[in-house]
Short mmCIF file of C-alpha atoms in Angstrom, two decimals:
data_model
loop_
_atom_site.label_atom_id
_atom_site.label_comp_id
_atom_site.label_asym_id
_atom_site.label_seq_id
_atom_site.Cartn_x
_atom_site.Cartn_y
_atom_site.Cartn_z
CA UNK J 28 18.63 -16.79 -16.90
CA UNK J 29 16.35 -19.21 -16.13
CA UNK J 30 13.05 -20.10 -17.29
CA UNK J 31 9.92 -22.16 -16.71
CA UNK J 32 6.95 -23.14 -18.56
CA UNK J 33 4.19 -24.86 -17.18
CA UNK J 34 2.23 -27.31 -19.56
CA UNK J 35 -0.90 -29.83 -18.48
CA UNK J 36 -4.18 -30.30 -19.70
CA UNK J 37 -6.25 -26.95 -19.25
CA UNK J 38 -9.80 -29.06 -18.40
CA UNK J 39 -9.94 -31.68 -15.48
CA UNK J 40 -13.46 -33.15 -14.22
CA UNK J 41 -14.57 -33.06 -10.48
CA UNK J 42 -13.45 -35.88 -8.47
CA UNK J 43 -10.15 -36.74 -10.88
CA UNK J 44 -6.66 -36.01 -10.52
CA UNK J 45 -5.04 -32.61 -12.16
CA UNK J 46 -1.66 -32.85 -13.72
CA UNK J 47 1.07 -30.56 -14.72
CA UNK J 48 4.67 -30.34 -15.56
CA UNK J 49 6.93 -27.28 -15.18
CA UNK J 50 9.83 -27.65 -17.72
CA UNK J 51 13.21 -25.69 -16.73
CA UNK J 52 15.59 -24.00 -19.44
CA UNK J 53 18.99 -22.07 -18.77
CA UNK J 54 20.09 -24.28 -16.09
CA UNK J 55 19.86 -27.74 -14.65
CA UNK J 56 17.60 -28.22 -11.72
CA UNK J 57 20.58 -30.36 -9.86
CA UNK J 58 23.50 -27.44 -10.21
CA UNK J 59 20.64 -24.41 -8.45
CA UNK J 60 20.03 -24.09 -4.69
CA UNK J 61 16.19 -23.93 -4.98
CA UNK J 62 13.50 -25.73 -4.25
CA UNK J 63 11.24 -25.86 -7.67
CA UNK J 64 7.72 -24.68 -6.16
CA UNK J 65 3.94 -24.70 -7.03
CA UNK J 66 1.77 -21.61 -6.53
CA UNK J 67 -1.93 -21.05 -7.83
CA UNK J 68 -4.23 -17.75 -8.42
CA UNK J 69 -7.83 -18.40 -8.34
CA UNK J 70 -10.15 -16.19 -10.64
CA UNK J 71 -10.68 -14.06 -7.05
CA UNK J 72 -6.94 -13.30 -7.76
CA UNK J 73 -5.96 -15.17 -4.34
CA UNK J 74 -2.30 -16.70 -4.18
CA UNK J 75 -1.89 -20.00 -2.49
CA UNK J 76 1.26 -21.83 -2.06
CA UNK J 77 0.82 -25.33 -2.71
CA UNK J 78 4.37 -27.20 -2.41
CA UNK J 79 7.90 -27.17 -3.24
CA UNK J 80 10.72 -29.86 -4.13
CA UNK J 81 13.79 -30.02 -4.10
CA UNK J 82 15.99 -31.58 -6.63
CA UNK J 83 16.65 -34.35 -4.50
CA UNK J 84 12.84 -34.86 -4.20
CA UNK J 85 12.72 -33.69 -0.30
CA UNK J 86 9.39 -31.83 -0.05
CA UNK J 87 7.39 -29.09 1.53
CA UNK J 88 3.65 -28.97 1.00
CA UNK J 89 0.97 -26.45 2.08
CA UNK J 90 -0.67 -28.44 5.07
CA UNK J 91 -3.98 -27.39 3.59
CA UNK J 92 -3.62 -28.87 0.57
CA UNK J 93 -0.85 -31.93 1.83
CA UNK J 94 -3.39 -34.61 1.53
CA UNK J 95 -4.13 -34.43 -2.18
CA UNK J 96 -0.95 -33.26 -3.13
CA UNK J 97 2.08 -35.36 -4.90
CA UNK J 98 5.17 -33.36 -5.99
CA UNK J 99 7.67 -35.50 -8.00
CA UNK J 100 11.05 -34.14 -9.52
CA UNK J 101 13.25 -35.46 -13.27
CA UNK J 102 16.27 -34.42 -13.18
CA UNK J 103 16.97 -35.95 -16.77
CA UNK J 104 14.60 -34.04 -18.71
CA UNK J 105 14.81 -30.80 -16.12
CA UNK J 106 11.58 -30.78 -15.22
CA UNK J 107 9.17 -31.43 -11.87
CA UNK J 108 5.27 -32.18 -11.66
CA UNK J 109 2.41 -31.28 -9.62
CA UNK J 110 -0.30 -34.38 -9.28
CA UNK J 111 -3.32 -32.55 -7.56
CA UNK J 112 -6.14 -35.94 -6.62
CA UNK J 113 -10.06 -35.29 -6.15
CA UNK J 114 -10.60 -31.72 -7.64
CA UNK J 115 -13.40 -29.81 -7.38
CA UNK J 116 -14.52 -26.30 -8.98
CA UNK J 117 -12.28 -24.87 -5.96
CA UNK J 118 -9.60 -26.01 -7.41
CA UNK J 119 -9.57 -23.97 -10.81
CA UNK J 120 -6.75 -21.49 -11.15
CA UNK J 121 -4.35 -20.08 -12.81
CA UNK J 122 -1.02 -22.58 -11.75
CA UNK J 123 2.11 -21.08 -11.55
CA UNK J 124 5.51 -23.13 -11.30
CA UNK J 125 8.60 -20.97 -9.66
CA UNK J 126 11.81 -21.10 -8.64
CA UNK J 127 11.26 -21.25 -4.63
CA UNK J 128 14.55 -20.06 -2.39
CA UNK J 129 14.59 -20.90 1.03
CA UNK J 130 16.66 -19.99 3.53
CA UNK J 131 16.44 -23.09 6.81
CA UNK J 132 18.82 -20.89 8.97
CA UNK J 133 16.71 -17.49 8.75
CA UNK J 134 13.16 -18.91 7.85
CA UNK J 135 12.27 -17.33 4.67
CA UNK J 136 11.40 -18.21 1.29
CA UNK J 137 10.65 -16.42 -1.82
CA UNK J 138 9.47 -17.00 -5.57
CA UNK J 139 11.82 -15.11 -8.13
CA UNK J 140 11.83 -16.99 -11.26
CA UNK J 141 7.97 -17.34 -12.43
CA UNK J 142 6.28 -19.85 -15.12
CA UNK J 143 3.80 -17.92 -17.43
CA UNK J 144 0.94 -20.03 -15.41
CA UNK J 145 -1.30 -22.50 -16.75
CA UNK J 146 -5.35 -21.98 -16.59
CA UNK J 147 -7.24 -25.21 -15.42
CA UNK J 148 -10.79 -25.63 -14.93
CA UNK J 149 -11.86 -27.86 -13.11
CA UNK J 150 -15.23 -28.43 -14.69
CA UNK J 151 -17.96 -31.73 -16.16
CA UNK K 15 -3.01 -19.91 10.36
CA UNK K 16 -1.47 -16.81 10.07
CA UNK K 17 -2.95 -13.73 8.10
CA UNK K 18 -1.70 -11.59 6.17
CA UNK K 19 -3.57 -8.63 5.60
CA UNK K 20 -3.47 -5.76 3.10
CA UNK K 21 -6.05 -2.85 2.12
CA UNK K 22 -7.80 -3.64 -1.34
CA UNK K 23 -6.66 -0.78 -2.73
CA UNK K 24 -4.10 2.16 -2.62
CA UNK K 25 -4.56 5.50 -4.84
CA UNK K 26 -1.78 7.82 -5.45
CA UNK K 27 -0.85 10.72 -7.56
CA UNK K 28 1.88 10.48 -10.54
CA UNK K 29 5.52 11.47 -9.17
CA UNK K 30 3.93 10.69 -5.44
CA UNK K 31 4.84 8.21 -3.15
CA UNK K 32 2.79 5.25 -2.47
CA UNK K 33 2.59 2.89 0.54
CA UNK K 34 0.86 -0.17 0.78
CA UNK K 35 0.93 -2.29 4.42
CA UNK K 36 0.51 -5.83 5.18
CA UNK K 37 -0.44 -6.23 8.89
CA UNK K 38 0.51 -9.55 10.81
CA UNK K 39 0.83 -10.77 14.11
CA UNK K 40 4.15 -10.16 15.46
CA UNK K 41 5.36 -9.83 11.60
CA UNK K 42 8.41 -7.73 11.97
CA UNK K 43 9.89 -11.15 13.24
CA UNK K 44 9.52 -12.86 9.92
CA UNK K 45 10.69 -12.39 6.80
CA UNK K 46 8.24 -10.64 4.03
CA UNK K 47 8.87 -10.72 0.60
CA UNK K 48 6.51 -8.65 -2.26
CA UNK K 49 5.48 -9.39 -5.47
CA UNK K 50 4.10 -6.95 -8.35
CA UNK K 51 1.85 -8.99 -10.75
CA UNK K 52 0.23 -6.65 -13.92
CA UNK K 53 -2.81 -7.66 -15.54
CA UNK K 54 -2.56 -10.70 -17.71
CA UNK K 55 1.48 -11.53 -16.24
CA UNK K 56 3.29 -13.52 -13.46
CA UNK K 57 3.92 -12.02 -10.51
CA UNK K 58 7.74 -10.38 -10.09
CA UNK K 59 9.11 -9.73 -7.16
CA UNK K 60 10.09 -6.81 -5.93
CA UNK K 61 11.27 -6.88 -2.53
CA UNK K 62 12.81 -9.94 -0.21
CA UNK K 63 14.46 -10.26 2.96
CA UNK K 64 12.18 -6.87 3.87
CA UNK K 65 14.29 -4.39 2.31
CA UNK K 66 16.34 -5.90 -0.85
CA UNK K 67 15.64 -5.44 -4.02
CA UNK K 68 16.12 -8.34 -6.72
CA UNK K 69 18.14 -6.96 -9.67
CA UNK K 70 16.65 -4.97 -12.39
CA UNK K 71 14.26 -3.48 -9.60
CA UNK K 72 13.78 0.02 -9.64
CA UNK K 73 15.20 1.92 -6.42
CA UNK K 74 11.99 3.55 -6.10
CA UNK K 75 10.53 0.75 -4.51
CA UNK K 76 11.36 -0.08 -0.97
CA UNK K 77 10.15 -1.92 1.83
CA UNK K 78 10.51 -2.02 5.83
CA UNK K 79 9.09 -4.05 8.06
CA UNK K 80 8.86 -3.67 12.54
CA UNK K 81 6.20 -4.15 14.81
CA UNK K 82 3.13 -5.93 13.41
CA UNK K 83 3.30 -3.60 10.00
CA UNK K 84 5.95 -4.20 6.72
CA UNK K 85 5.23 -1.64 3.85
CA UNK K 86 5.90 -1.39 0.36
CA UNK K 87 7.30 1.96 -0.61
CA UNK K 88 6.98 3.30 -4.29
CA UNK K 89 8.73 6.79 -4.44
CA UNK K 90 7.85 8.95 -7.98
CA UNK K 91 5.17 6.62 -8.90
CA UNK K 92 4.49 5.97 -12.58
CA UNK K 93 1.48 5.41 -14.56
CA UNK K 94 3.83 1.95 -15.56
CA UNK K 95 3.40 0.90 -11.26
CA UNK K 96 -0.15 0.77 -11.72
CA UNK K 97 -0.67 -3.31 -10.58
CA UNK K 98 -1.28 -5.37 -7.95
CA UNK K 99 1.13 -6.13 -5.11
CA UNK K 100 1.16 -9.19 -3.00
CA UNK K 101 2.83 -9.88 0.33
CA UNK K 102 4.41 -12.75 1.21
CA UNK K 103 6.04 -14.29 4.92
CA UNK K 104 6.76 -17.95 5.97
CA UNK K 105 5.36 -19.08 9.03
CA UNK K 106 5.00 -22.51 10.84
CA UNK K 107 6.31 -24.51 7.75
CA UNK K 108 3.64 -23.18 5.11
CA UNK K 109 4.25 -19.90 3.10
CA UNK K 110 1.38 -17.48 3.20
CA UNK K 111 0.44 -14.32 0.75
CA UNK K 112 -1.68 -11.39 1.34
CA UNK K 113 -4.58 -10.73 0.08
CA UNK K 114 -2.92 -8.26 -2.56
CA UNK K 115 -3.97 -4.73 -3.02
CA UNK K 116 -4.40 -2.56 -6.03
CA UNK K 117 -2.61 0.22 -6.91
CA UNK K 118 -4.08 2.74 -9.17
CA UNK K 119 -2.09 5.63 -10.63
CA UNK K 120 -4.54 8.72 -11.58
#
């Protein structure tokens, strides 16, 4: 069964760039079907999608969010990263990594493996 | 963008069924997915492709979806259902969730 753990720093200041790495255990990233996806609570307990990668780095990203966004993908150590430039207090959450399977030919996707989620504030 | 829209909260009796909606525009031509998240945990889900359940998932929970309306059925609810539900469809390239609504077992 696979599982994910999210791990980053859990402060960021406004106006720098938030980091975090979802490592992968009881598989390798390269052998699944997913896409390895980003998804984020906010203390208002609102879920927003933010992006998802696939192993071969091809991308989706929530247009909202595209323009600060940078997914990236290791295959070696099993793991992908969020890079999430200029934050502001709007941008602390809880941030969940999850295994993300979509389906081109029908037009669905959906999260069933979850990390634990990683708090970051986003504060001075 | 598309909405997604559920009620805050649901109320329902032990060993009575619950239904929570999530109202869309034209949804019963997507896909909707739903996720159970209890305080303090991840979310799990509970339903995808509309109807299916992921193994491990209880039978008592269902889900249908037509018109502008899919709904989460919980059949014999238990105090152990008591949680927040999310909705979740994929339109126009970006995936969107509901608002989430809170189910409360008295």
């Amino acid at each position: 069964q696979l599982q994910l753990q999210e791990s980053g720093p859990g402060l960021v200041k406004p106006s720098e760039t938030l980091s975090l790495t979802c490592s992968v255990s009881g598989g390798s990233m390269s052998s699944y079907i997913y896409y390895w996806g980003w998804i984020r609570q906010t203390p208002g307990k609102r879920l927003e999608w933010i992006g998802s990668i696939f192993y071969s780095g091809y991308t989706y990203y929530n247009p909202s969010l595209k323009s600060r966004v940078a997914l990236s993908v290791d295959t070696s150590k099993n793991q992908f990263s969020l890079k999430l430039s200029s934050v502001t207090a709007a941008d602390t959450a809880v941030y969940f990594c999850a295994t993300d399977y979509y389906d081109s030919s029908a037009s669905y996707r959906y999260f069933d493996y979850w990390g634990q989620g990683s708090l970051v504030t986003v504060s001075s | 963008s598309y909405e997604l829209t559920q009620p805050p909260s649901v109320s329902v009796s032990p060993g009575q069924t619950a239904s929570i909606t999530c109202s869309g525009d034209k949804l019963g031509n997507k896909y909707v997915c739903w996720y159970q998240q209890k305080p303090g945990q991840s979310p799990v889900l509970v339903i995808y492709e509309d109807t299916k359940r992921p193994s491990g998932i209880s039978e008592r929970f269902s889900g249908s979806n037509s018109g502008n309306t899919a709904t989460l059925t919980i059949s014999g609810t238990q105090a152990t259902d008591e949680a927040d539900y999310y909705c979740q469809a994929w339109d126009s390239g970006t995936v969107v969730f509901g608002g989430g609504t809170k189910l409360t077992v008295l």
